[in-house]
């Protein structure tokens, strides 16, 4: 009996060894088989990301192109507004003349200058002959304020001939330049502004003369020379109110395609 039990136990053990153990019925794939699948999925995902990035890049490029066109249009509008603002600025400056000296009482017996060829006395420079320098300057200045640029040119030229050493000479040269500018006489305007810079380097009109030289060069289609004047103003007078306008003018020149960078 004991021998039979031993035999049965041995046969039972041998039978169990012939069946697969739990968890071992499906062989696990080897790492060599799994790696190609992982790499394939990574390649597909990378290609999808690349395609999305390309679409986004094209969209951004189109947006940048559109924005560039908008910016150029806005810069053109800004340039036109700058000209209008500049005219208003000159009018406001002209509306604040230096206080005139008390005029001499008119003499009823003082003879009037004879007109050429007889007749009524001429207007313009001849009116300065009997005036003190300050009154002569203010008379010319009034012509600027009233936008009578041709008369202002004549009056300031006469003032400079009659009073070449007067303290108001620097201002007179500057307003002479602005009057020429308003008449589109850009070459004499540049000459007048240059004399302000060369003959009156400590005048308070120096920053204005530099800025106006820049605007005048723009009118003459010389963007490089204009940029040099605006840069000069920015470097020499960084806190002057016109400096911000000079910076905007430089940005406009750069955005309009003019290579004015030093």
Coordinates of C-alpha atoms in Angstrom, one line a residue:
X1 CA 0.0 0.0 0.0
X2 CA 2.7 2.4 0.9
X3 CA 4.5 1.6 -2.3
X4 CA 1.4 2.3 -4.3
X5 CA 1.0 5.8 -2.8
X6 CA 4.6 6.6 -3.6
X7 CA 4.1 5.6 -7.2
X8 CA 0.9 7.7 -7.5
X9 CA 2.7 10.8 -6.1
X10 CA 5.6 10.4 -8.5
X11 CA 3.2 10.0 -11.5
X12 CA 1.2 13.1 -10.3
X13 CA 4.4 15.2 -10.1
X14 CA 5.5 14.1 -13.6
X15 CA 2.1 15.0 -15.0
X16 CA 2.1 18.6 -13.6
X17 CA 5.6 19.2 -14.9
X18 CA 4.2 18.6 -18.5
X19 CA 1.7 21.6 -18.3
X20 CA 2.8 25.3 -18.6
X21 CA 2.8 27.4 -15.4
X22 CA 0.4 30.3 -15.0
X23 CA 1.7 33.4 -16.8
X24 CA 3.9 31.5 -19.1
X25 CA 1.4 30.4 -21.7
X26 CA 2.2 33.4 -24.1
X27 CA 5.9 34.2 -24.7
X28 CA 6.8 37.9 -24.2
X29 CA 8.0 39.7 -27.4
X30 CA 11.6 40.3 -27.5
X31 CA 13.0 43.9 -27.3
X32 CA 14.4 43.5 -30.8
X33 CA 10.9 43.0 -32.1
X34 CA 9.4 46.0 -30.1
X35 CA 12.0 48.7 -31.0
X36 CA 11.1 49.0 -34.7
X37 CA 7.5 49.6 -33.8
X38 CA 8.4 52.3 -31.2
X39 CA 10.7 54.1 -33.7
X40 CA 8.0 53.9 -36.4
X41 CA 5.5 55.6 -34.1
X42 CA 8.0 58.3 -33.1
X43 CA 8.8 59.0 -36.8
X44 CA 5.1 59.4 -37.7
X45 CA 4.5 61.7 -34.7
X46 CA 7.5 63.8 -35.7
X47 CA 6.3 64.1 -39.2
X48 CA 2.9 65.2 -38.0
X49 CA 4.5 67.9 -35.8
X50 CA 6.7 69.0 -38.6
X51 CA 3.6 69.4 -40.9
X52 CA 1.8 71.4 -38.3
X53 CA 4.8 73.6 -37.7
X54 CA 5.1 74.3 -41.5
X55 CA 1.5 75.3 -41.7
X56 CA 1.9 77.6 -38.7
X57 CA 5.1 79.1 -40.2
X58 CA 3.3 79.8 -43.5
X59 CA 0.5 81.5 -41.6
X60 CA 2.9 83.6 -39.6
X61 CA 4.7 84.6 -42.7
X62 CA 1.5 85.8 -44.3
X63 CA 0.6 87.7 -41.2
X64 CA 4.0 89.4 -41.1
X65 CA 3.7 90.4 -44.7
X66 CA 0.2 91.8 -44.1
X67 CA 1.4 93.6 -41.0
X68 CA 4.4 95.0 -43.0
X69 CA 2.0 96.5 -45.5
X70 CA -0.2 97.9 -42.7
X71 CA 2.9 99.4 -41.0
X72 CA 4.1 101.1 -44.2
X73 CA 0.7 102.6 -44.8
X74 CA 0.5 103.8 -41.2
X75 CA 4.0 105.3 -41.5
X76 CA 2.9 107.2 -44.6
X77 CA -0.1 108.6 -42.8
X78 CA 2.2 109.5 -39.9
X79 CA 4.6 111.3 -42.2
X80 CA 1.7 113.4 -43.5
X81 CA 0.5 114.1 -40.0
X82 CA 4.0 115.1 -39.0
X83 CA 4.0 117.7 -41.7
X84 CA 0.7 119.1 -40.5
X85 CA 1.9 119.1 -36.9
X86 CA 5.1 120.8 -37.9
X87 CA 3.1 123.6 -39.6
X88 CA 1.0 124.0 -36.5
X89 CA 4.1 124.0 -34.3
X90 CA 5.6 126.8 -36.4
X91 CA 2.4 128.8 -36.2
X92 CA 2.4 128.3 -32.4
X93 CA 6.0 129.4 -32.1
X94 CA 5.3 132.4 -34.3
X95 CA 2.4 133.3 -32.0
X96 CA 4.8 133.9 -29.1
X97 CA 7.0 136.8 -30.3
X98 CA 9.5 138.5 -28.0
X99 CA 7.9 141.5 -26.3
X100 CA 8.6 144.5 -28.5
X101 CA 10.3 147.6 -27.1
X102 CA 8.1 150.6 -26.7
X103 CA 7.9 152.3 -30.1
X104 CA 9.0 155.8 -30.5
X105 CA 6.1 158.3 -30.8
X106 CA 5.3 159.0 -34.4
X107 CA 6.3 162.3 -35.7
X108 CA 3.7 164.0 -37.8
X109 CA 6.4 165.8 -39.7
X110 CA 8.5 162.7 -40.4
X111 CA 8.6 162.3 -44.2
X112 CA 7.5 159.0 -45.7
X113 CA 10.0 157.2 -48.0
X114 CA 9.3 158.0 -51.6
X115 CA 7.9 155.2 -53.7
X116 CA 9.8 154.1 -56.8
X117 CA 8.5 156.2 -59.7
X118 CA 6.4 158.4 -57.3
X119 CA 3.0 157.6 -56.0
X120 CA 2.1 155.6 -52.9
X121 CA 4.9 154.4 -50.6
X122 CA 5.9 150.7 -51.1
X123 CA 5.2 148.1 -48.5
X124 CA 7.8 145.6 -47.3
X125 CA 11.4 146.3 -46.4
X126 CA 11.1 150.1 -46.7
X127 CA 8.9 150.0 -43.6
X128 CA 11.9 149.0 -41.5
X129 CA 13.9 152.1 -42.2
X130 CA 12.5 154.2 -39.4
X131 CA 11.8 151.4 -36.9
X132 CA 14.0 150.3 -34.0
X133 CA 15.6 146.9 -34.4
X134 CA 13.1 145.1 -32.1
X135 CA 10.1 146.6 -33.8
X136 CA 11.6 145.8 -37.2
X137 CA 12.1 142.2 -36.1
X138 CA 8.5 141.9 -34.8
X139 CA 7.1 143.3 -38.0
X140 CA 8.9 140.6 -40.0
X141 CA 7.8 138.0 -37.3
X142 CA 4.2 139.1 -37.7
X143 CA 4.4 138.2 -41.4
X144 CA 5.5 134.7 -40.4
X145 CA 2.6 134.4 -38.0
X146 CA 0.2 135.5 -40.7
X147 CA 1.7 133.0 -43.2
X148 CA 2.8 135.8 -45.5
X149 CA 6.0 134.0 -46.3
X150 CA 7.1 136.1 -49.2
X151 CA 6.8 139.3 -47.3
X152 CA 8.6 137.6 -44.3
X153 CA 11.5 136.7 -46.5
X154 CA 11.9 140.3 -47.7
X155 CA 11.5 141.8 -44.2
X156 CA 14.0 139.4 -42.6
X157 CA 16.5 140.0 -45.3
X158 CA 16.2 143.7 -44.8
X159 CA 16.5 143.3 -41.0
X160 CA 19.7 141.3 -41.4
X161 CA 21.2 144.0 -43.7
X162 CA 20.3 146.8 -41.4
X163 CA 21.1 145.2 -38.1
X164 CA 23.8 142.5 -38.6
X165 CA 25.0 142.6 -35.0
X166 CA 21.6 142.7 -33.2
X167 CA 21.0 139.9 -30.7
X168 CA 17.9 138.9 -32.7
X169 CA 19.9 138.0 -35.8
X170 CA 20.0 134.3 -35.0
X171 CA 16.2 134.2 -34.7
X172 CA 15.9 136.3 -37.9
X173 CA 18.1 133.8 -39.8
X174 CA 16.0 130.9 -38.6
X175 CA 12.7 132.4 -39.5
X176 CA 14.1 133.4 -42.8
X177 CA 14.9 129.8 -43.4
X178 CA 11.4 128.7 -42.4
X179 CA 9.8 131.3 -44.7
X180 CA 11.9 129.9 -47.6
X181 CA 10.9 126.4 -46.6
X182 CA 7.2 127.4 -46.7
X183 CA 7.7 128.8 -50.2
X184 CA 9.4 125.5 -51.3
X185 CA 12.7 127.4 -51.8
X186 CA 14.7 124.6 -50.2
X187 CA 18.2 125.6 -51.2
X188 CA 18.1 129.1 -49.6
X189 CA 16.3 127.5 -46.6
X190 CA 19.2 125.2 -46.1
X191 CA 21.6 128.1 -46.4
X192 CA 19.7 130.1 -43.7
X193 CA 19.6 127.2 -41.3
X194 CA 23.3 126.5 -41.9
X195 CA 24.1 130.1 -41.0
X196 CA 22.2 129.6 -37.7
X197 CA 24.4 126.6 -36.9
X198 CA 27.7 128.1 -38.1
X199 CA 27.3 131.7 -36.9
X200 CA 25.2 131.3 -33.8
X201 CA 26.2 127.9 -32.3
X202 CA 24.8 128.9 -28.8
X203 CA 21.5 130.1 -30.0
X204 CA 18.3 128.4 -28.7
X205 CA 17.3 128.1 -32.4
X206 CA 20.1 125.6 -33.1
X207 CA 18.0 122.4 -32.4
X208 CA 15.1 123.8 -34.5
X209 CA 17.5 124.6 -37.4
X210 CA 19.0 121.1 -37.3
X211 CA 15.5 119.6 -37.4
X212 CA 14.4 121.8 -40.2
X213 CA 17.5 121.0 -42.2
X214 CA 16.4 117.3 -41.9
X215 CA 12.9 118.1 -43.2
X216 CA 14.4 120.2 -46.0
X217 CA 16.6 117.4 -47.1
X218 CA 13.5 115.1 -47.2
X219 CA 11.8 117.6 -49.5
X220 CA 14.9 117.5 -51.7
X221 CA 14.6 113.6 -51.8
X222 CA 17.9 113.2 -49.9
X223 CA 17.0 110.7 -47.2
X224 CA 20.6 110.0 -46.2
X225 CA 21.4 113.6 -45.5
X226 CA 18.1 114.0 -43.7
X227 CA 18.9 111.1 -41.5
X228 CA 22.2 112.6 -40.6
X229 CA 20.5 115.8 -39.4
X230 CA 18.0 113.9 -37.3
X231 CA 20.8 111.8 -35.8
X232 CA 22.8 114.9 -35.0
X233 CA 19.8 116.4 -33.2
X234 CA 19.3 113.2 -31.2
X235 CA 22.9 113.0 -30.2
X236 CA 23.4 116.7 -29.3
X237 CA 20.0 117.5 -27.8
X238 CA 18.6 114.2 -26.4
X239 CA 16.1 116.0 -24.1
X240 CA 14.9 118.6 -26.6
X241 CA 11.1 118.3 -27.5
X242 CA 12.0 117.9 -31.2
X243 CA 14.2 114.8 -30.5
X244 CA 11.2 112.5 -30.4
X245 CA 10.1 113.8 -33.7
X246 CA 13.5 113.2 -35.1
X247 CA 13.4 109.6 -33.9
X248 CA 10.0 109.1 -35.6
X249 CA 11.4 110.5 -38.8
X250 CA 14.3 108.0 -38.6
X251 CA 11.9 105.1 -38.0
X252 CA 9.8 106.2 -41.0
X253 CA 12.9 106.4 -43.2
X254 CA 14.0 102.9 -42.2
X255 CA 10.5 101.3 -42.6
X256 CA 10.1 103.0 -46.0
X257 CA 13.1 101.0 -47.3
X258 CA 15.7 103.7 -47.2
X259 CA 19.0 102.4 -45.9
X260 CA 20.0 105.2 -43.6
X261 CA 21.6 103.2 -40.8
X262 CA 25.1 104.1 -40.0

